[in-house]
Short mmCIF file of C-alpha atoms in Angstrom, two decimals:
data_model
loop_
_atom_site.label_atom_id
_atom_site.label_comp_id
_atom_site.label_asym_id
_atom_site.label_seq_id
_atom_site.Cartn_x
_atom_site.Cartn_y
_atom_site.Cartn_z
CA UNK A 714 -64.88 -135.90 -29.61
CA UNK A 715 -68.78 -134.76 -29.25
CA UNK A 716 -70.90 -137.75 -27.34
CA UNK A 717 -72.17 -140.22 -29.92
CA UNK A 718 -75.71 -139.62 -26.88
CA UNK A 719 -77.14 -136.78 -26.49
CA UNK A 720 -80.23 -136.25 -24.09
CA UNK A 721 -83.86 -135.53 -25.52
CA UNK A 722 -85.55 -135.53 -22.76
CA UNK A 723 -85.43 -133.08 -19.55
CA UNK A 724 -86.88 -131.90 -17.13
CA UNK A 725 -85.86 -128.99 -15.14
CA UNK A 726 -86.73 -127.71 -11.62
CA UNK A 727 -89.18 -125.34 -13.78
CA UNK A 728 -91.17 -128.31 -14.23
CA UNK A 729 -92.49 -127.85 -10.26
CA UNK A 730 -92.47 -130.55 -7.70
CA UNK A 731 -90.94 -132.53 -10.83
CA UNK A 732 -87.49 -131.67 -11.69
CA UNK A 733 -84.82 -131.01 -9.27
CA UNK A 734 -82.17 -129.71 -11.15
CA UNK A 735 -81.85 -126.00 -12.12
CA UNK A 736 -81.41 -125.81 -16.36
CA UNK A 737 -77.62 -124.63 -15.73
CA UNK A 738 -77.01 -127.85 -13.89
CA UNK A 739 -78.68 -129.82 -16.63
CA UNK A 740 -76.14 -128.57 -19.15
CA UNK A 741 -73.55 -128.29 -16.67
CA UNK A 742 -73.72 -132.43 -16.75
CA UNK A 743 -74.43 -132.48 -20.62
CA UNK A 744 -70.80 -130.66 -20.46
CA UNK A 745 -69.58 -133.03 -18.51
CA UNK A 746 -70.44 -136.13 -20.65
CA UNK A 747 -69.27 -134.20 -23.70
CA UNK A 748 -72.73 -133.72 -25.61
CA UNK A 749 -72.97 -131.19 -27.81
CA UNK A 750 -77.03 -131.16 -27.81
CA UNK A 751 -79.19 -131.01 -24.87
CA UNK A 752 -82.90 -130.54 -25.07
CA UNK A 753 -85.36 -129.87 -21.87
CA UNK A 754 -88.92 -129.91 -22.17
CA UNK A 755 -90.64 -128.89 -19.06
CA UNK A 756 -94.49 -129.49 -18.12
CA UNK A 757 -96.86 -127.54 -20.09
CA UNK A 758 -94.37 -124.40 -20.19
CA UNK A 759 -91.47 -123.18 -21.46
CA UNK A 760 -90.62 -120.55 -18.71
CA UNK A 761 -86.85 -122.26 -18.10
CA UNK A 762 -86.09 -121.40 -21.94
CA UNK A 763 -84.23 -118.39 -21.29
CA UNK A 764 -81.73 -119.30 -18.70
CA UNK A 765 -81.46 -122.60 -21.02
CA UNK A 766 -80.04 -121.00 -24.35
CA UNK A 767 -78.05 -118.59 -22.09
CA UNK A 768 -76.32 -121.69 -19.83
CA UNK A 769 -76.34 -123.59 -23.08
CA UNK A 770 -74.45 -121.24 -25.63
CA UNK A 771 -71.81 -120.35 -22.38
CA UNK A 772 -71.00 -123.66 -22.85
CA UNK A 773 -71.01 -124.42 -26.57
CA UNK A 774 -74.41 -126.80 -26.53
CA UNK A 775 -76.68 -126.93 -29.07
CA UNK A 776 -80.35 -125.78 -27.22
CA UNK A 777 -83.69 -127.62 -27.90
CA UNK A 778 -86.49 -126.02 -26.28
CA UNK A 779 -89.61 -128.14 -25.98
CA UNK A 780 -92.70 -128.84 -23.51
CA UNK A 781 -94.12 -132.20 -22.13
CA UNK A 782 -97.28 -131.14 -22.88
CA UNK A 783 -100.81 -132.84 -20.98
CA UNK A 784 -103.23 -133.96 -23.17
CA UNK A 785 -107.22 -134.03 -22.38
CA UNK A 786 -107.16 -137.87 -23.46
CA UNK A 787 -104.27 -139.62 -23.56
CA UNK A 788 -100.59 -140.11 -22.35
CA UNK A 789 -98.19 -136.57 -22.16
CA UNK A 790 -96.58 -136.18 -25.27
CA UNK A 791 -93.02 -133.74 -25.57
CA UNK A 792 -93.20 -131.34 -28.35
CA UNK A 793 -89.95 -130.30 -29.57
CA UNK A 794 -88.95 -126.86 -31.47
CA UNK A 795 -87.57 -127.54 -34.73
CA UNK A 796 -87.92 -124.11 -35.86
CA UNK A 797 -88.71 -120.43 -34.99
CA UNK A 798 -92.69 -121.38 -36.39
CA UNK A 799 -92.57 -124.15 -34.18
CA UNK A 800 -91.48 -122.14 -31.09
CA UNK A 801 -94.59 -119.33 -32.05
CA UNK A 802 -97.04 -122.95 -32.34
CA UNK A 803 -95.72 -124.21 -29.04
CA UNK A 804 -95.92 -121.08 -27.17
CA UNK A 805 -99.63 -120.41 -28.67
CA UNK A 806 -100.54 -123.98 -28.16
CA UNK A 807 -99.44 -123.74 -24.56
CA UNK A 808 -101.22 -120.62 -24.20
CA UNK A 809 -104.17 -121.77 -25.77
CA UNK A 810 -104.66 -125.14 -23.57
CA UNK A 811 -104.39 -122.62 -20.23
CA UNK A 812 -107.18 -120.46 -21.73
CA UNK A 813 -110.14 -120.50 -19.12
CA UNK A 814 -108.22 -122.41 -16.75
CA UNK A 815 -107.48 -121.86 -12.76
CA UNK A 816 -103.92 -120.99 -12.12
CA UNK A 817 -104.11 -124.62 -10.05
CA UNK A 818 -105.59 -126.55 -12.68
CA UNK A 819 -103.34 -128.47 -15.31
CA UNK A 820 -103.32 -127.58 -19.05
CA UNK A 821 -105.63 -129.89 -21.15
CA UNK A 822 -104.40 -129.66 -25.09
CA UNK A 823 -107.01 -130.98 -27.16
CA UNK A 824 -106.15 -133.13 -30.18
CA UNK A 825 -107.77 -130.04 -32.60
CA UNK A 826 -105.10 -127.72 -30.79
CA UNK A 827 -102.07 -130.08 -31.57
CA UNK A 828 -103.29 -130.43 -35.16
CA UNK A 829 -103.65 -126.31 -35.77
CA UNK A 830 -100.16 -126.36 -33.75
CA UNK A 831 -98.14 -129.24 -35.14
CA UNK A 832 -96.11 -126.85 -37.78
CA UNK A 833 -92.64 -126.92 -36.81
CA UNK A 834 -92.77 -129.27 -33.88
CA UNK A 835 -91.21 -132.98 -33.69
CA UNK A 836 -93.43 -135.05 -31.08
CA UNK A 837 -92.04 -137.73 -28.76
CA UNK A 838 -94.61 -140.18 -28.13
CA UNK A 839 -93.15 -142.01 -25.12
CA UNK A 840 -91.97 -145.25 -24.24
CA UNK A 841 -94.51 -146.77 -23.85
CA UNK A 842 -97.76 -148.30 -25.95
CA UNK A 843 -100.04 -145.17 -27.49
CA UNK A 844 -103.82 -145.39 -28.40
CA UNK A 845 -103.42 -142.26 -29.76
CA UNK A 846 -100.46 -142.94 -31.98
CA UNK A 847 -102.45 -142.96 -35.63
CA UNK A 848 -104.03 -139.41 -34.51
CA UNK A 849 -100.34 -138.20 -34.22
CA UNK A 850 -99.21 -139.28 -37.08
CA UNK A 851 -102.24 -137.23 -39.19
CA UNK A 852 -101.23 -134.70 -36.91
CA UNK A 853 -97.74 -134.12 -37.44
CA UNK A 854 -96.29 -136.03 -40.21
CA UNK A 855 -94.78 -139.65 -40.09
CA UNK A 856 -91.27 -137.94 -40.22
CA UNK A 857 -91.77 -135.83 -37.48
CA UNK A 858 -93.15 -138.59 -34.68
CA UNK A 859 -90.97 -140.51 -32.67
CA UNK A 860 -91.68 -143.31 -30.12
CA UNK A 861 -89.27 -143.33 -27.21
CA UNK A 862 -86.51 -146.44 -25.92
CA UNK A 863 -85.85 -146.52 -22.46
CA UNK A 864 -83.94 -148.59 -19.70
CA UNK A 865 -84.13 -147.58 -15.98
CA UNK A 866 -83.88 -151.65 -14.47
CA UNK A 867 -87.58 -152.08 -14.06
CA UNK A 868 -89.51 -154.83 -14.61
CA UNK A 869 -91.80 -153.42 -17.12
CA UNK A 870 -88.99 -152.23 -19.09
CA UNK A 871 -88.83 -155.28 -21.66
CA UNK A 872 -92.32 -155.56 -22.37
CA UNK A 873 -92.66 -151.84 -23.16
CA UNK A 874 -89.53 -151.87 -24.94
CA UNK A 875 -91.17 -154.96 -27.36
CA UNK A 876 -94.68 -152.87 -27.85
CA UNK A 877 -93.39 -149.80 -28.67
CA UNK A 878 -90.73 -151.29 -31.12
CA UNK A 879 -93.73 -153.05 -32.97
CA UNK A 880 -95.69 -150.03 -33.03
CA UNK A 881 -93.29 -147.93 -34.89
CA UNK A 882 -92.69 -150.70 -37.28
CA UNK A 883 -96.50 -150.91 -37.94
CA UNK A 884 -96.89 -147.08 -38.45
CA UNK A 885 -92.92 -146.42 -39.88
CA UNK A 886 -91.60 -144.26 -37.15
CA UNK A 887 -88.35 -143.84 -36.11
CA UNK A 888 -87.02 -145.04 -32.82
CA UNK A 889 -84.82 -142.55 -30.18
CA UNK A 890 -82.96 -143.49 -27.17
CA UNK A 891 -84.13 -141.15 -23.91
CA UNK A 892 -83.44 -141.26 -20.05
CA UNK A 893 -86.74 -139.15 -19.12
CA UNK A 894 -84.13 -137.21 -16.63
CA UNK A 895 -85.34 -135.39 -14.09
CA UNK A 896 -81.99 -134.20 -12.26
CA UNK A 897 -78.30 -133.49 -13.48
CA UNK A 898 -76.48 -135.71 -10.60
CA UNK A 899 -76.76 -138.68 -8.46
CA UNK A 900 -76.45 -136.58 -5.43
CA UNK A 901 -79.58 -135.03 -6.76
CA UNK A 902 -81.86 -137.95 -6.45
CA UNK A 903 -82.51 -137.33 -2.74
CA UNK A 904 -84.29 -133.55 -4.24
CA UNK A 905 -86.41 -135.04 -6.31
CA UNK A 906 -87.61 -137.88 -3.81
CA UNK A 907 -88.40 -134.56 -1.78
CA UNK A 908 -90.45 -132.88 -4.18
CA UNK A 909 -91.93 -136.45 -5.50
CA UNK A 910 -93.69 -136.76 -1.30
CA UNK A 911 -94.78 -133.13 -1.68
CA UNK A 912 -96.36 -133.68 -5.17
CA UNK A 913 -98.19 -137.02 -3.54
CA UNK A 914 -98.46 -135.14 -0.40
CA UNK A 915 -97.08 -137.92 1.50
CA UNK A 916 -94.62 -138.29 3.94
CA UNK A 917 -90.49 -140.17 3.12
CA UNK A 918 -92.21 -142.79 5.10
CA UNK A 919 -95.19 -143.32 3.26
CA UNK A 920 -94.66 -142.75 -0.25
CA UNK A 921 -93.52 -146.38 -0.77
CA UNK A 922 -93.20 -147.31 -4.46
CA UNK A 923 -94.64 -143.80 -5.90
CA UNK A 924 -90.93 -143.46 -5.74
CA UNK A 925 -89.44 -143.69 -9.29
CA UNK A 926 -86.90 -146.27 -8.60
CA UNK A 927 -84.37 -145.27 -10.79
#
């Protein structure tokens, strides 16, 4: 019997110095726990897509491709595909916000770009308070924005759980459960606090509570 959870949001080692987990191990572990839908939205790209639908259909998962996209104001927000026009608007919208750009400097997309783009797309909003969140909704639809539940034992956990709750009450969104994973295992973690001190470019030592905690 298929998972009554299944994970929205992803990210894989394509998402560099952020994920630690290859996409086959991702849905290797989705396997595991019996889902039957996976998505993984990497940072500003979608270049882990291909080896996703092929690990994914080897093992009978549903694939949703998305990106955690950066924004020039605001929180990231995950875009994902609902549709084959909403994989062209990602993929132009990604290509769009790296127009003009070093290959070291972050994408910025622009609130005109996720407007033009928003066909096809469902955005996750976080979980956690947006300014932003009214734009979104003119953007993309009320039915197609989501603001994000999640639990990982911190203390700020309950209060953000409380303001984003009230926020999609006051703008009629619907609610979704996510885990914001960033590797398939346990055994894992230690990889990711690895690439979390290179991406700070601190030492094990040093990097203190810039370690995600859970």
């Amino acid at each position: 019997m298929p998972a009554a959870y299944v994970e929205l949001r992803c990210r894989s080692a394509f998402s560099f110095l952020d994920g630690a987990s290859l996409p086959e191990d991702l849905v290797a572990a989705a396997a595991a726990q019996d889902m039957d839908v996976l998505a993984i939205g990497d940072r500003d790209g979608v270049y882990g897509a291909p080896r996703f639908f092929a690990a994914a259909r080897r093992a009978g998962i549903q694939p949703i491709v998305g990106a955690d996209v950066t924004l020039a104001t605001g929180a990231p927000l995950l875009l994902l595909v609902e549709s084959r026009r909403g994989y062209q608007n990602l993929c132009r919208l990604l290509t769009r916000a790296r127009a003009g750009l070093q290959k070291s400097e972050p994408a910025r997309t622009t609130a005109a770009l996720l407007e033009e783009h928003a066909a096809g797309l469902i955005a996750l909003a976080g979980a956690a308070p947006r300014d932003d969140l009214e734009a979104l909704v003119g953007a993309f639809g009320r039915t197609n924005v989501f603001v994000e539940l999640q639990r990982h034992f911190e203390r700020r956990d309950a209060w953000n759980e409380r303001s984003v709750t009230a926020q999609a009450a006051a703008f009629d969104l619907g609610l979704v459960a996510t885990n914001d994973v960033r590797y398939a295992t346990a055994e894992q973690r230690i990889v990711h606090d690895v690439l979390t001190c290179a991406r700070e470019k601190l030492t094990v030592d040093e990097i203190g509570r810039r370690l995600p905690p859970n």
